[in-house]
Coordinates of C-alpha atoms in Angstrom, one line a residue:
M245 CA -2.9 11.5 16.8
K246 CA -2.3 12.8 20.3
L247 CA 1.0 11.0 20.8
L248 CA 2.3 12.1 17.5
S249 CA 1.5 15.8 18.0
V250 CA 3.1 15.7 21.4
L251 CA 6.1 13.7 20.3
I252 CA 6.7 15.7 17.1
G253 CA 6.7 19.0 19.0
T254 CA 9.0 17.6 21.7
L255 CA 11.4 15.9 19.2
V256 CA 11.6 18.9 17.0
W257 CA 12.6 20.9 20.1
V258 CA 15.3 18.3 21.0
V259 CA 16.9 18.0 17.5
A260 CA 16.7 21.8 16.8
C261 CA 17.7 23.2 20.2
G262 CA 20.0 20.4 21.0
G263 CA 21.8 20.8 17.7
S264 CA 22.0 24.2 16.0
G265 CA 19.7 26.6 17.9
A266 CA 16.5 28.1 16.4
S267 CA 15.1 26.1 13.4
S268 CA 11.9 25.6 11.5
A269 CA 10.3 22.4 10.3
G270 CA 7.5 22.9 7.7
Q271 CA 5.4 25.7 9.1
A272 CA 6.3 25.0 12.7
T273 CA 8.9 27.4 14.1
V274 CA 10.9 26.2 17.1
S275 CA 12.1 28.8 19.6
C276 CA 15.0 27.7 21.8
P277 CA 15.9 29.4 25.1
V278 CA 19.5 30.6 24.9
Q279 CA 20.5 28.8 28.1
E280 CA 19.2 25.5 26.6
Q281 CA 21.1 25.6 23.3
K282 CA 23.3 22.6 23.9
A283 CA 23.4 19.0 22.6
A284 CA 21.0 16.7 24.4
S285 CA 22.8 13.8 26.0
Q286 CA 21.6 10.2 25.6
P287 CA 20.4 10.1 29.2
E288 CA 18.3 13.3 28.6
I289 CA 16.9 11.8 25.4
E290 CA 16.0 8.5 27.2
A291 CA 14.3 10.5 30.0
L292 CA 12.4 12.4 27.4
L293 CA 11.2 9.3 25.7
R294 CA 10.2 7.7 29.0
D295 CA 8.3 10.8 30.1
V296 CA 6.5 11.3 26.7
L297 CA 6.3 7.8 25.2
A298 CA 5.2 5.6 28.1
P299 CA 2.2 7.7 29.2
Q300 CA 1.0 8.2 25.7
L301 CA 1.7 4.9 24.0
C302 CA -1.5 3.1 25.0
A303 CA -3.7 6.1 24.2
R304 CA -2.3 6.0 20.7
V305 CA -2.3 2.2 20.2
Q306 CA -5.6 1.2 21.9
G307 CA -8.4 0.9 19.5
S308 CA -6.2 0.6 16.4
F309 CA -6.5 -2.0 13.7
V310 CA -3.0 -3.3 13.1
A311 CA -2.4 -4.6 9.6
L312 CA -1.3 -8.3 9.3
P313 CA 0.9 -9.0 6.2
E314 CA 1.1 -12.1 4.1
E315 CA 3.8 -14.6 4.9
G316 CA 6.9 -13.7 2.9
A317 CA 6.1 -10.0 2.8
P318 CA 9.1 -7.7 2.0
E319 CA 11.2 -6.2 4.8
G320 CA 12.4 -2.6 5.2
P321 CA 10.6 0.4 3.6
L322 CA 8.7 -1.8 1.1
A323 CA 6.9 -3.5 4.0
A324 CA 4.6 -0.5 4.2
S325 CA 3.4 -1.2 0.6
A326 CA 2.7 -4.9 1.2
P327 CA -1.0 -5.7 1.3
A328 CA -2.7 -6.4 4.6
V329 CA -4.5 -9.8 4.7
G330 CA -6.0 -9.3 8.1
R331 CA -6.3 -7.0 11.1
W332 CA -5.7 -7.2 14.9
N333 CA -7.8 -4.8 16.9
I334 CA -6.0 -3.9 20.1
D335 CA -8.7 -3.2 22.7
S336 CA -6.5 -3.5 25.7
C337 CA -3.0 -2.0 26.3
Q338 CA -0.8 -1.5 29.4
S339 CA 2.6 0.1 29.4
Q340 CA 5.2 1.0 32.1
I341 CA 8.8 1.9 32.5
K342 CA 10.8 -0.7 34.6
D343 CA 14.6 -0.6 34.9
D344 CA 14.8 1.9 32.1
V345 CA 13.0 -0.5 29.8
L346 CA 9.5 0.0 28.3
E347 CA 7.2 -3.0 29.2
V348 CA 4.1 -3.4 27.0
F349 CA 1.1 -5.7 27.1
L350 CA -1.4 -5.8 24.2
Q351 CA -4.6 -7.8 23.8
G352 CA -7.4 -7.9 21.3
S353 CA -9.4 -9.8 18.6
G354 CA -8.8 -10.0 14.9
F355 CA -8.9 -12.0 11.7
T356 CA -6.5 -13.1 9.0
W357 CA -6.4 -15.2 5.8
V358 CA -4.8 -18.6 6.2
D359 CA -3.6 -20.7 3.3
Q360 CA -1.4 -23.5 4.7
Q361 CA -0.8 -27.1 3.9
S362 CA 0.7 -29.8 6.1
S363 CA 0.7 -33.6 6.1
G364 CA -1.7 -33.8 3.2
F365 CA -4.3 -31.5 4.6
Q366 CA -5.0 -27.8 3.7
V367 CA -6.6 -25.0 5.6
K368 CA -7.7 -22.2 3.3
Q369 CA -10.1 -19.7 5.0
Y370 CA -10.4 -16.6 7.1
L371 CA -9.4 -17.3 10.7
F372 CA -10.8 -15.3 13.6
F373 CA -8.8 -15.2 16.8
D374 CA -8.2 -13.6 20.2
A375 CA -4.5 -12.7 20.7
S376 CA -2.3 -11.3 23.5
A377 CA 1.3 -10.2 23.4
S378 CA 3.9 -8.8 25.8
F379 CA 7.4 -7.5 25.3
R380 CA 10.1 -5.3 26.7
A381 CA 11.7 -2.7 24.5
K382 CA 14.3 0.0 24.6
A383 CA 13.8 3.3 22.8
H384 CA 16.4 5.0 20.7
L385 CA 16.3 8.3 18.9
G386 CA 18.1 9.5 15.8
Y387 CA 18.0 12.5 13.5
E388 CA 19.1 12.8 9.8
P389 CA 19.6 16.6 9.3
T390 CA 20.0 16.6 5.5
K391 CA 16.6 14.8 5.1
K392 CA 15.1 16.4 8.1
V393 CA 13.8 13.0 9.3
V394 CA 13.5 12.0 13.0
S395 CA 13.7 8.2 13.6
L396 CA 12.4 6.6 16.9
W397 CA 13.1 2.9 17.3
L398 CA 11.5 0.6 19.8
I399 CA 13.8 -2.5 19.9
P400 CA 12.7 -5.6 21.8
D401 CA 14.9 -6.4 24.8
G402 CA 14.5 -10.1 25.1
A403 CA 12.0 -12.7 23.9
V404 CA 8.5 -11.6 22.8
Q405 CA 5.6 -13.5 24.5
A406 CA 2.4 -14.2 22.5
N407 CA -0.7 -16.3 22.6
V408 CA -3.2 -16.8 19.8
Q409 CA -6.6 -18.6 20.3
P410 CA -8.6 -19.3 17.2
K411 CA -12.4 -18.6 17.3
G412 CA -15.0 -20.5 15.4
D413 CA -14.5 -23.4 12.9
V414 CA -11.2 -24.3 11.2
S415 CA -11.9 -26.7 8.4
A416 CA -9.1 -28.9 7.0
R417 CA -9.6 -30.7 3.7
A418 CA -7.6 -33.6 2.3
T419 CA -5.4 -32.8 -0.7
N420 CA -4.9 -36.4 -1.9
V421 CA -6.4 -39.9 -1.5
F422 CA -4.0 -41.0 1.2
S423 CA -4.8 -38.0 3.5
S424 CA -8.5 -38.7 2.9
V425 CA -8.1 -42.2 4.2
V426 CA -6.0 -40.9 7.2
G427 CA -8.7 -38.3 7.9
G428 CA -11.4 -41.0 8.0
V429 CA -9.3 -43.2 10.3
L430 CA -8.7 -40.2 12.7
D431 CA -12.4 -39.4 12.8
F432 CA -13.3 -43.0 13.4
A433 CA -10.8 -43.1 16.2
G434 CA -12.3 -40.1 17.9
S435 CA -9.6 -37.6 16.8
S436 CA -10.9 -34.8 14.5
V437 CA -8.8 -33.5 11.7
D438 CA -10.4 -30.1 12.1
A439 CA -9.6 -30.2 15.8
Q440 CA -5.9 -30.8 14.9
A441 CA -6.2 -27.9 12.4
V442 CA -7.3 -25.6 15.3
E443 CA -4.3 -26.6 17.3
Q444 CA -2.0 -26.1 14.4
A445 CA -3.6 -22.7 13.7
R446 CA -3.1 -21.7 17.4
H447 CA 0.6 -22.7 17.3
T448 CA 1.3 -21.2 13.9
G449 CA -0.5 -17.9 14.8
T450 CA 1.4 -17.7 18.1
E451 CA 4.7 -18.1 16.4
R452 CA 3.8 -15.7 13.7
F453 CA 2.9 -13.0 16.2
K454 CA 6.2 -13.5 18.0
R455 CA 8.1 -13.1 14.7
I456 CA 6.2 -9.9 13.8
L457 CA 6.6 -8.2 17.1
A458 CA 10.3 -9.3 17.4
K459 CA 11.1 -7.0 14.5
G460 CA 10.4 -4.0 16.7
F461 CA 8.9 -0.7 15.6
T462 CA 10.0 2.5 13.9
L463 CA 8.3 5.9 14.2
S464 CA 9.5 8.1 11.3
I465 CA 8.8 11.8 11.3
D466 CA 9.3 13.9 8.2
L467 CA 9.8 17.4 9.6
G468 CA 9.5 19.1 6.3
K469 CA 6.1 17.7 5.5
Q470 CA 5.0 17.2 9.2
Q471 CA 4.1 13.7 8.3
S472 CA 4.6 10.9 10.8
D473 CA 4.6 7.1 10.0
F474 CA 4.6 4.2 12.4
M475 CA 5.4 0.7 11.2
V476 CA 6.6 -2.7 12.3
G477 CA 10.2 -3.3 11.6
Q478 CA 13.5 -1.5 11.8
L479 CA 14.4 1.2 9.2
A480 CA 17.7 2.9 8.7
L481 CA 18.4 6.4 10.1
G482 CA 16.5 8.9 7.9
E483 CA 14.7 6.2 6.0
L484 CA 10.9 6.5 5.4
P485 CA 8.4 3.8 4.7
K486 CA 7.5 3.3 1.1
R487 CA 3.7 3.7 1.1
P488 CA 1.4 2.9 -1.8
F489 CA 0.5 6.6 -2.2
D490 CA 3.9 8.3 -2.2
N491 CA 3.8 12.1 -2.8
L492 CA 1.0 11.9 -5.3
L493 CA -0.5 14.9 -3.5
E494 CA 0.8 16.8 -0.6
G495 CA -1.2 16.8 2.7
Q496 CA -1.0 14.8 5.9
W497 CA -2.7 11.4 5.7
L498 CA -4.1 9.2 8.5
I499 CA -4.4 6.1 6.3
N500 CA -2.1 5.0 3.5
G501 CA -2.0 1.3 2.7
R502 CA -3.0 -1.6 0.6
S503 CA -5.3 -4.6 1.2
K504 CA -5.8 -8.0 -0.4
I505 CA -9.2 -9.5 0.3
W506 CA -10.5 -13.0 -0.7
P507 CA -14.2 -13.6 -1.6
G508 CA -16.3 -13.9 1.5
G509 CA -14.0 -11.7 3.5
W510 CA -13.5 -8.1 4.3
D511 CA -10.9 -5.6 5.6
I512 CA -11.1 -2.6 8.0
L513 CA -9.4 0.8 7.6
G514 CA -9.2 3.1 10.5
P515 CA -10.2 4.2 12.9
I516 CA -10.4 7.8 11.6
P517 CA -11.1 10.2 14.4
Q518 CA -13.5 13.1 14.0
Q519 CA -11.8 15.9 12.0
P520 CA -12.5 19.7 12.0
E521 CA -12.7 19.6 8.2
P522 CA -14.2 17.0 5.7
R523 CA -11.9 14.3 4.4
V524 CA -12.0 12.1 1.4
L525 CA -10.7 8.6 0.8
Q526 CA -8.9 7.9 -2.4
V527 CA -9.2 4.3 -3.5
G528 CA -7.7 2.5 -6.5
L529 CA -8.7 -1.0 -7.5
E530 CA -5.6 -2.9 -8.6
T531 CA -6.8 -6.4 -9.2
G532 CA -10.2 -8.1 -9.1
H533 CA -13.7 -7.6 -10.4
A534 CA -15.1 -5.0 -8.0
A535 CA -15.1 -4.0 -4.3
E536 CA -17.8 -2.4 -2.1
L537 CA -17.0 0.2 0.6
S538 CA -19.1 0.8 3.8
V539 CA -18.6 2.9 6.9
L540 CA -19.6 2.6 10.6
C541 CA -18.5 3.8 14.0
A542 CA -15.3 2.2 15.1
E543 CA -16.7 1.2 18.5
L544 CA -19.4 -0.9 16.8
M545 CA -16.8 -2.7 14.8
Q546 CA -14.7 -3.4 17.9
D547 CA -17.8 -4.8 19.7
F548 CA -18.5 -7.0 16.7
L549 CA -15.0 -8.5 16.6
R550 CA -15.1 -9.2 20.3
G551 CA -18.5 -11.0 20.0
E552 CA -19.1 -14.6 19.2
Q553 CA -20.8 -13.7 15.8
A554 CA -17.5 -12.4 14.4
F555 CA -16.2 -15.7 13.1
S556 CA -19.4 -16.2 11.0
S557 CA -17.7 -13.7 8.6
D558 CA -21.0 -11.7 8.3
M559 CA -20.3 -8.0 8.1
P560 CA -21.9 -5.8 10.7
K561 CA -25.5 -4.9 9.7
L562 CA -25.2 -1.3 10.9
A563 CA -22.6 -0.4 8.2
R564 CA -23.6 2.4 5.8
K565 CA -22.9 1.9 2.1
L566 CA -20.4 4.3 0.6
S567 CA -19.4 3.3 -2.9
K568 CA -18.6 0.5 -5.3
I569 CA -15.2 0.5 -7.0
D570 CA -15.0 -1.4 -10.3
K571 CA -12.5 0.4 -12.6
V572 CA -9.1 -1.3 -12.4
G573 CA -6.2 1.2 -12.3
M574 CA -8.4 4.3 -11.8
L575 CA -8.6 6.4 -8.6
E576 CA -11.9 7.3 -7.0
S577 CA -12.3 9.9 -4.3
I578 CA -15.0 9.2 -1.8
K579 CA -16.1 11.8 0.8
L580 CA -16.2 10.4 4.3
P581 CA -19.4 11.1 6.2
D582 CA -19.6 12.7 9.7
L583 CA -20.9 9.9 11.9
S584 CA -20.2 12.0 15.1
C585 CA -17.7 9.2 16.1
P586 CA -14.4 7.8 15.1
L587 CA -15.2 5.7 12.0
V588 CA -13.8 2.7 10.1
V589 CA -14.2 1.9 6.5
M590 CA -15.0 -1.7 5.5
I591 CA -14.0 -3.1 2.1
T592 CA -15.6 -6.3 0.8
P593 CA -15.2 -8.0 -2.6
A594 CA -18.4 -7.5 -4.6
A595 CA -20.4 -10.5 -5.9
G596 CA -18.7 -12.0 -9.0
N597 CA -15.2 -12.0 -7.7
A598 CA -13.6 -15.5 -8.1
E599 CA -10.2 -14.3 -7.1
P600 CA -9.1 -11.8 -4.3
V601 CA -9.3 -8.1 -4.9
T602 CA -6.4 -5.8 -4.2
L603 CA -6.8 -2.1 -3.5
R604 CA -4.6 0.8 -2.3
Y605 CA -6.1 3.8 -0.4
R606 CA -5.2 7.0 1.4
D607 CA -7.2 9.8 3.0
M608 CA -6.7 13.5 2.6
P609 CA -8.6 16.8 3.4
E610 CA -11.3 17.4 0.8
A611 CA -10.3 21.0 0.4
L612 CA -6.8 19.9 -0.7
L613 CA -8.2 17.5 -3.3
H614 CA -10.1 20.4 -4.9
Q615 CA -7.2 22.7 -4.8
Q616 CA -4.9 20.2 -6.5
G617 CA -7.4 18.5 -8.8
A618 CA -5.4 19.6 -11.9
Q619 CA -2.2 18.0 -10.4
L620 CA -4.1 14.7 -9.8
Q621 CA -5.4 14.6 -13.3
G622 CA -1.9 15.2 -14.6
A623 CA -0.7 12.2 -12.6
S624 CA -3.4 10.0 -14.1
A625 CA -2.9 11.3 -17.7
V626 CA -1.8 7.8 -18.7
H627 CA -4.9 5.6 -18.9
Y628 CA -4.3 2.6 -16.8
P629 CA -4.4 -0.4 -16.8
V630 CA -2.3 -1.3 -19.8
E631 CA -1.6 -4.6 -21.5
V632 CA 2.0 -5.4 -22.6
S633 CA 3.3 -7.8 -25.2
L634 CA 6.9 -8.7 -25.7
L635 CA 7.4 -8.6 -29.5
D636 CA 11.1 -9.3 -30.1
V637 CA 14.7 -8.7 -29.1
Q638 CA 17.5 -7.6 -31.5
L639 CA 21.1 -7.9 -30.2
A640 CA 24.3 -6.6 -31.6
G641 CA 27.0 -8.8 -33.2
K642 CA 29.2 -8.8 -30.1
D643 CA 28.7 -9.0 -26.4
A644 CA 29.6 -6.2 -23.8
N645 CA 33.3 -7.3 -23.9
G646 CA 33.4 -7.1 -27.7
R647 CA 33.6 -10.9 -28.1
D648 CA 31.5 -13.3 -30.1
W649 CA 28.4 -14.7 -28.3
D650 CA 29.7 -18.2 -28.4
L651 CA 33.3 -19.6 -28.3
L652 CA 33.0 -20.9 -31.8
G653 CA 31.6 -17.7 -33.2
G654 CA 27.9 -18.7 -33.1
R655 CA 25.0 -16.5 -32.4
P656 CA 23.2 -16.0 -29.1
D657 CA 20.4 -18.3 -27.8
I658 CA 18.0 -15.7 -26.4
F659 CA 15.4 -16.0 -23.7
V660 CA 13.8 -13.2 -21.6
V661 CA 12.7 -13.1 -17.9
S662 CA 10.2 -10.4 -17.0
S663 CA 9.5 -9.0 -13.5
Y664 CA 7.4 -6.1 -12.3
G665 CA 6.9 -3.6 -9.4
Q666 CA 9.3 -2.2 -6.9
E667 CA 9.7 -5.7 -5.4
Q668 CA 10.5 -7.0 -8.9
R669 CA 8.3 -10.1 -8.6
Q670 CA 9.0 -12.6 -11.5
L671 CA 6.2 -12.6 -14.0
D672 CA 7.2 -14.5 -17.1
R673 CA 9.9 -16.5 -18.9
T674 CA 10.0 -17.0 -22.6
N675 CA 11.1 -19.9 -24.6
T676 CA 14.7 -19.9 -26.0
V677 CA 15.2 -18.8 -29.6
Q678 CA 18.3 -20.7 -30.7
D679 CA 21.3 -19.3 -32.6
N680 CA 19.8 -15.9 -33.7
K681 CA 20.6 -12.3 -33.0
R682 CA 16.8 -11.5 -33.4
A683 CA 14.4 -13.4 -31.2
V684 CA 10.7 -13.1 -32.1
F685 CA 8.3 -13.9 -29.2
N686 CA 5.0 -12.0 -29.8
R687 CA 4.2 -13.0 -26.2
K688 CA 1.5 -11.2 -24.2
L689 CA 2.4 -10.8 -20.5
P690 CA -0.1 -12.6 -18.2
R691 CA -1.7 -9.6 -16.5
R692 CA -2.6 -6.0 -16.8
F693 CA -0.4 -3.3 -15.3
T694 CA -1.1 -0.1 -13.3
E695 CA 1.4 2.6 -12.5
L696 CA 2.1 0.8 -9.2
D697 CA 3.3 -2.3 -11.1
L698 CA 6.0 -0.3 -13.0
P699 CA 8.8 -0.5 -13.7
L700 CA 8.8 -3.6 -15.8
R701 CA 12.2 -5.2 -16.1
F702 CA 13.2 -7.5 -18.9
M703 CA 16.4 -9.5 -18.3
I704 CA 17.8 -10.8 -21.5
F705 CA 19.9 -14.1 -21.3
D706 CA 22.1 -16.1 -23.7
A707 CA 21.4 -19.7 -22.9
D708 CA 24.3 -22.0 -22.5
A709 CA 24.8 -25.7 -21.8
T710 CA 26.7 -25.0 -18.6
R711 CA 25.6 -21.5 -17.4
D712 CA 23.1 -19.0 -18.8
E713 CA 24.8 -15.7 -19.4
L714 CA 23.0 -12.4 -18.5
V715 CA 23.3 -10.2 -21.5
G716 CA 21.6 -7.1 -20.2
M717 CA 18.4 -5.4 -19.1
A718 CA 15.6 -3.3 -20.7
M719 CA 13.2 -1.4 -18.4
L720 CA 9.8 0.1 -19.0
E721 CA 8.9 3.0 -16.7
S722 CA 5.7 5.0 -16.4
K723 CA 7.3 8.1 -17.9
Q724 CA 8.0 6.2 -21.1
L725 CA 4.2 5.7 -21.7
P726 CA 2.6 8.3 -23.9
K727 CA -0.3 10.3 -22.5
T728 CA -3.6 9.1 -23.8
N729 CA -7.4 9.5 -23.3
T730 CA -9.9 6.8 -22.5
T731 CA -10.1 5.7 -26.2
T732 CA -8.6 2.3 -27.0
K733 CA -5.0 2.9 -28.2
Q734 CA -2.1 0.7 -29.3
F735 CA 1.5 1.6 -29.8
T736 CA 4.9 0.1 -30.0
L737 CA 7.9 1.0 -27.8
S738 CA 11.6 0.3 -28.4
L739 CA 13.7 -0.1 -25.3
A740 CA 17.5 -0.2 -25.1
V741 CA 19.1 -3.4 -23.9
R742 CA 22.0 -2.2 -21.7
S743 CA 24.7 -4.3 -20.1
L744 CA 24.9 -4.3 -16.4
N745 CA 28.6 -3.4 -16.1
A746 CA 29.9 0.0 -15.1
D747 CA 29.7 1.6 -18.5
A748 CA 26.2 0.1 -19.4
K749 CA 26.7 -0.4 -23.1
V750 CA 23.7 -0.6 -25.4
L751 CA 23.8 -4.1 -26.8
G752 CA 20.5 -4.0 -28.7
Y753 CA 16.8 -3.3 -28.5
L754 CA 13.7 -4.9 -27.1
R755 CA 10.3 -4.0 -28.6
L756 CA 7.0 -4.0 -26.8
K757 CA 3.4 -3.6 -27.8
V758 CA 1.3 -1.6 -25.3
I759 CA -2.5 -1.5 -25.4
H760 CA -4.9 0.7 -23.5
P761 CA -8.0 -1.6 -23.2

């Protein structure tokens, strides 16, 4: 956190003293010399960033475990909530200022989940690799005074250079009879399908690293909460990343993210430096059977990843068991031990998982957890996960414009499309109920939901031979769920179906059955 503490203090001085004189941010009071109370010019800001950023960048980055997202992960603030499917441990970093541009070279080892198919062959496994990258970037600084948010952008200046070298075996399997024959011919001719898969993994990994780093970086500092956040990608001025734990409890965090881990794999959280007071890790299992948590010194993990044994997927033997998480939708607080070293937390799917596990996590001071225990219980008063069934939809006699549903005065032909989460991923589509203002479905949605999956959105359509008409939308939010205990409960909710035009007319109602298993 050395870079962040230095940078926060310096940036607070710049935005406060360069703008409106003496100011405060959280509990930090900024005192400005009278003779310096003038707006800082862009050259002064660039000089500040050069003098502070360049010398401190590698001290901050080196040793970190950078999250690698899935292909197709969201952009913008929601990128911070996307699950990590691998990590890149940066164990070498060099930075310098040349011609007013920051030059950075990064190198390290890592792993990621690969699920790709090409030419009738599929690679579906964890891939271990060594990677290096270099880029030039310009730094820009902005301040949004109403939100009290400082934004520092590193924007690549020119092409990003990268190189990924797979380690260990890459196994390609045929996905049809034709590719099986081709694979046999290639092997007979002395050209291994697996060797071609290694080359494809090298090329794909290299291009992926280039795409990731080409997005640049944003350091956001919330002066009110004294919380800093660093992520890949460009955010708008004053915009903060959307983390999985978003203001559930106050208190500065060092880790706040989500992971998706396939059976036989693991993920790494950290490193967490030694702290003056004990910290706890809050973990919530979102999908999957169970996960196990262990802890060890960060340096041992870094040595393990650099070694030849890493690609065997065997977790380090020196890891100390912490806890087993097996209650979907519930939060568990785990005290982090003092190992007299910066530590990392390892998460592995427990035996019995046929599908990947997904978890969210954040750390916080133990004392703060005790002080605000009542607040945490209040936030979890709804017992998650819940099961949701779509019972029926009842529509009014006219559409939002006061017209009949069909040109000839017929009734609507109703179907419903369901989606979930902030990203609104499509979940389900019903059959079409023909020529009826009331459509009965009695359809159980194909998964359980936690508070992170809400809101659920239900888009109601009137099917047509030429174009399906969007009638309106009903939405289920967490605040609409009644408080409950751990006893099994079942209840029915009636949600208004509103048109999506400016006056949002109520066109009917959608009924849900919600069960607390």
